[in-house]
PDB file of C-alpha atoms in Angstrom:
ATOM      1  CA  MET Y   1       0.000   0.000   0.000  1.00 62.00           C
ATOM      2  CA  GLN Y   2       2.848   2.372   0.857  1.00 63.00           C
ATOM      3  CA  SER Y   3       4.472   1.963  -2.535  1.00 67.00           C
ATOM      4  CA  TYR Y   4       1.155   2.446  -4.308  1.00 67.00           C
ATOM      5  CA  VAL Y   5       0.442   5.690  -2.447  1.00 68.00           C
ATOM      6  CA  HIS Y   6       4.036   6.871  -2.805  1.00 70.00           C
ATOM      7  CA  CYS Y   7       3.890   6.359  -6.578  1.00 75.00           C
ATOM      8  CA  HIS Y   8       0.726   8.446  -6.874  1.00 70.00           C
ATOM      9  CA  CYS Y   9       2.073  11.111  -4.514  1.00 72.00           C
ATOM     10  CA  HIS Y  10       5.204  11.293  -6.628  1.00 76.00           C
ATOM     11  CA  CYS Y  11       3.079  11.866  -9.722  1.00 77.00           C
ATOM     12  CA  CYS Y  12       1.064  14.510  -7.869  1.00 72.00           C
ATOM     13  CA  SER Y  13       4.246  16.312  -6.887  1.00 70.00           C
ATOM     14  CA  HIS Y  14       4.893  16.613 -10.628  1.00 75.00           C
ATOM     15  CA  PHE Y  15       1.285  17.744 -11.165  1.00 74.00           C
ATOM     16  CA  SER Y  16       0.638  14.934 -13.642  1.00 77.00           C
ATOM     17  CA  VAL Y  17      -2.313  13.020 -12.171  1.00 75.00           C
ATOM     18  CA  THR Y  18      -5.146  15.355 -13.172  1.00 80.00           C
ATOM     19  CA  ARG Y  19      -5.580  18.886 -14.451  1.00 83.00           C
ATOM     20  CA  ASN Y  20      -7.100  19.919 -11.139  1.00 86.00           C
ATOM     21  CA  PRO Y  21      -4.616  21.432  -8.614  1.00 83.00           C
ATOM     22  CA  VAL Y  22      -6.961  20.633  -5.724  1.00 87.00           C
ATOM     23  CA  MET Y  23      -6.809  16.929  -6.621  1.00 84.00           C
ATOM     24  CA  TRP Y  24      -2.984  17.080  -6.762  1.00 80.00           C
ATOM     25  CA  ARG Y  25      -3.002  18.202  -3.149  1.00 81.00           C
ATOM     26  CA  VAL Y  26      -5.718  15.764  -2.043  1.00 83.00           C
ATOM     27  CA  VAL Y  27      -3.896  12.756  -3.492  1.00 79.00           C
ATOM     28  CA  GLY Y  28      -0.574  14.154  -2.290  1.00 78.00           C
ATOM     29  CA  HIS Y  29      -1.866  14.460   1.262  1.00 81.00           C
ATOM     30  CA  LEU Y  30      -2.759  10.761   1.278  1.00 79.00           C
ATOM     31  CA  GLN Y  31       0.960  10.368   1.849  1.00 75.00           C
ATOM     32  CA  ASP Y  32       0.555  12.166   5.188  1.00 78.00           C
ATOM     33  CA  PHE Y  33      -1.860   9.524   6.445  1.00 79.00           C
ATOM     34  CA  VAL Y  34      -0.795   6.311   4.715  1.00 77.00           C
ATOM     35  CA  ASN Y  35       2.982   6.726   4.748  1.00 72.00           C
ATOM     36  CA  GLY Y  36       3.294   9.044   7.735  1.00 76.00           C
ATOM     37  CA  THR Y  37       5.348  11.554   5.773  1.00 76.00           C
ATOM     38  CA  SER Y  38       4.686  15.146   4.875  1.00 80.00           C
ATOM     39  CA  TYR Y  39       3.537  15.976   1.357  1.00 81.00           C
ATOM     40  CA  TYR Y  40       4.865  19.520   1.748  1.00 83.00           C
ATOM     41  CA  VAL Y  41       8.317  18.298   2.781  1.00 82.00           C
ATOM     42  CA  TRP Y  42       8.279  15.842  -0.122  1.00 78.00           C
ATOM     43  CA  VAL Y  43       7.420  18.561  -2.656  1.00 81.00           C
ATOM     44  CA  TYR Y  44      10.141  20.911  -1.418  1.00 83.00           C
ATOM     45  CA  GLN Y  45      12.779  18.207  -1.121  1.00 81.00           C
ATOM     46  CA  HIS Y  46      11.957  16.448  -4.380  1.00 82.00           C
ATOM     47  CA  ILE Y  47      10.914  19.286  -6.692  1.00 82.00           C
ATOM     48  CA  PHE Y  48      13.137  22.075  -5.386  1.00 86.00           C
ATOM     49  CA  GLY Y  49      16.013  19.937  -4.093  1.00 85.00           C
ATOM     50  CA  HIS Y  50      16.389  16.878  -6.299  1.00 85.00           C
ATOM     51  CA  HIS Y  51      15.196  17.932  -9.760  1.00 85.00           C
ATOM     52  CA  PRO Y  52      17.270  21.089 -10.265  1.00 89.00           C
ATOM     53  CA  TYR Y  53      20.409  19.260  -9.059  1.00 86.00           C
ATOM     54  CA  THR Y  54      19.878  15.628 -10.084  1.00 83.00           C
ATOM     55  CA  ASN Y  55      22.975  13.538  -9.240  1.00 78.00           C
ATOM     56  CA  ILE Y  56      25.139  16.592  -8.473  1.00 81.00           C
ATOM     57  CA  ASP Y  57      27.364  15.943  -5.467  1.00 76.00           C
ATOM     58  CA  GLY Y  58      26.670  18.197  -2.522  1.00 78.00           C
ATOM     59  CA  PHE Y  59      23.419  19.584  -3.946  1.00 84.00           C
ATOM     60  CA  ASP Y  60      21.047  16.680  -4.679  1.00 81.00           C
ATOM     61  CA  PRO Y  61      19.489  15.705  -1.319  1.00 78.00           C
ATOM     62  CA  ASP Y  62      18.601  12.220  -2.617  1.00 74.00           C
ATOM     63  CA  ILE Y  63      22.148  11.006  -3.151  1.00 75.00           C
ATOM     64  CA  SER Y  64      25.586  11.060  -1.643  1.00 70.00           C
ATOM     65  CA  THR Y  65      28.272  10.259  -4.187  1.00 64.00           C
ATOM     66  CA  ALA Y  66      31.063  12.164  -2.463  1.00 62.00           C
ATOM     67  CA  LYS Y  67      34.285  10.257  -1.810  1.00 66.00           C
ATOM     68  CA  HIS Y  68      34.244  11.050   1.907  1.00 66.00           C
ATOM     69  CA  LYS Y  69      30.692   9.694   2.332  1.00 70.00           C
ATOM     70  CA  PRO Y  70      29.974   6.835  -0.099  1.00 70.00           C
ATOM     71  CA  ASP Y  71      26.354   5.985  -0.818  1.00 77.00           C
ATOM     72  CA  MET Y  72      24.893   2.491  -0.397  1.00 81.00           C
ATOM     73  CA  ARG Y  73      24.720   2.193  -4.187  1.00 83.00           C
ATOM     74  CA  ARG Y  74      26.912   3.175  -7.081  1.00 83.00           C
ATOM     75  CA  ILE Y  75      24.899   5.214  -9.558  1.00 80.00           C
ATOM     76  CA  LYS Y  76      27.633   7.131 -11.356  1.00 78.00           C
ATOM     77  CA  TRP Y  77      30.888   5.994 -12.915  1.00 80.00           C
ATOM     78  CA  SER Y  78      32.643   8.895 -11.189  1.00 76.00           C
ATOM     79  CA  GLN Y  79      31.909   7.407  -7.755  1.00 80.00           C
ATOM     80  CA  SER Y  80      34.883   5.750  -6.151  1.00 81.00           C
ATOM     81  CA  TRP Y  81      34.594   1.975  -6.000  1.00 85.00           C
ATOM     82  CA  VAL Y  82      33.675   0.318  -2.693  1.00 86.00           C
ATOM     83  CA  PRO Y  83      33.623  -3.515  -2.568  1.00 91.00           C
ATOM     84  CA  ARG Y  84      29.986  -3.644  -1.424  1.00 88.00           C
ATOM     85  CA  TYR Y  85      28.919  -2.214  -4.811  1.00 90.00           C
ATOM     86  CA  PHE Y  86      29.704  -5.592  -6.353  1.00 93.00           C
ATOM     87  CA  TYR Y  87      26.592  -6.965  -4.593  1.00 94.00           C
ATOM     88  CA  GLN Y  88      24.280  -3.973  -4.977  1.00 92.00           C
ATOM     89  CA  HIS Y  89      22.097  -5.817  -7.475  1.00 92.00           C
ATOM     90  CA  ILE Y  90      21.248  -8.204  -4.617  1.00 93.00           C
ATOM     91  CA  TYR Y  91      20.761  -5.874  -1.645  1.00 90.00           C
ATOM     92  CA  ILE Y  92      19.384  -2.678  -3.233  1.00 88.00           C
ATOM     93  CA  PRO Y  93      15.873  -4.039  -4.045  1.00 86.00           C
ATOM     94  CA  SER Y  94      15.415  -4.961  -0.367  1.00 86.00           C
ATOM     95  CA  ILE Y  95      16.721  -1.603   0.802  1.00 83.00           C
ATOM     96  CA  TYR Y  96      14.426   0.265  -1.586  1.00 77.00           C
ATOM     97  CA  CYS Y  97      11.496  -1.392   0.210  1.00 76.00           C
ATOM     98  CA  LEU Y  98      12.544   0.595   3.294  1.00 78.00           C
ATOM     99  CA  VAL Y  99      12.452   4.012   1.599  1.00 71.00           C
ATOM    100  CA  GLY Y 100       9.034   4.737   3.097  1.00 67.00           C
ATOM    101  CA  LEU Y 101      10.342   4.033   6.604  1.00 72.00           C
ATOM    102  CA  HIS Y 102      13.365   6.232   5.936  1.00 69.00           C
ATOM    103  CA  ASN Y 103      11.076   9.081   4.880  1.00 66.00           C
ATOM    104  CA  VAL Y 104       9.002   8.714   8.049  1.00 66.00           C
ATOM    105  CA  LEU Y 105      12.100   8.828  10.257  1.00 71.00           C
ATOM    106  CA  THR Y 106      13.811  11.724   8.493  1.00 69.00           C
ATOM    107  CA  ASP Y 107      10.788  13.878   7.616  1.00 61.00           C
TER     108      ASP Y 107
END
């Protein structure tokens, strides 16, 4: 259920679900109740934080590709290699299931 609501809230944050801005907010606020996270925080973090600076070290709040703080996954060739990246195809799908919990704890 969390993933289903998160997917629709993500689309609402891009204003792509309907042509009605009130419905964008209504569907977006489902995230507040189902996932326990704030729609307003999501919009500011995702739209104003992630999209203008996608995959740019030090600016994109969704990633950490800096050498001094390696991310749990390797998403860019410029990231320094850490041995755990060899197994990311195994552990990342399970970790992605916890994204909703991460959002609740860090919101």
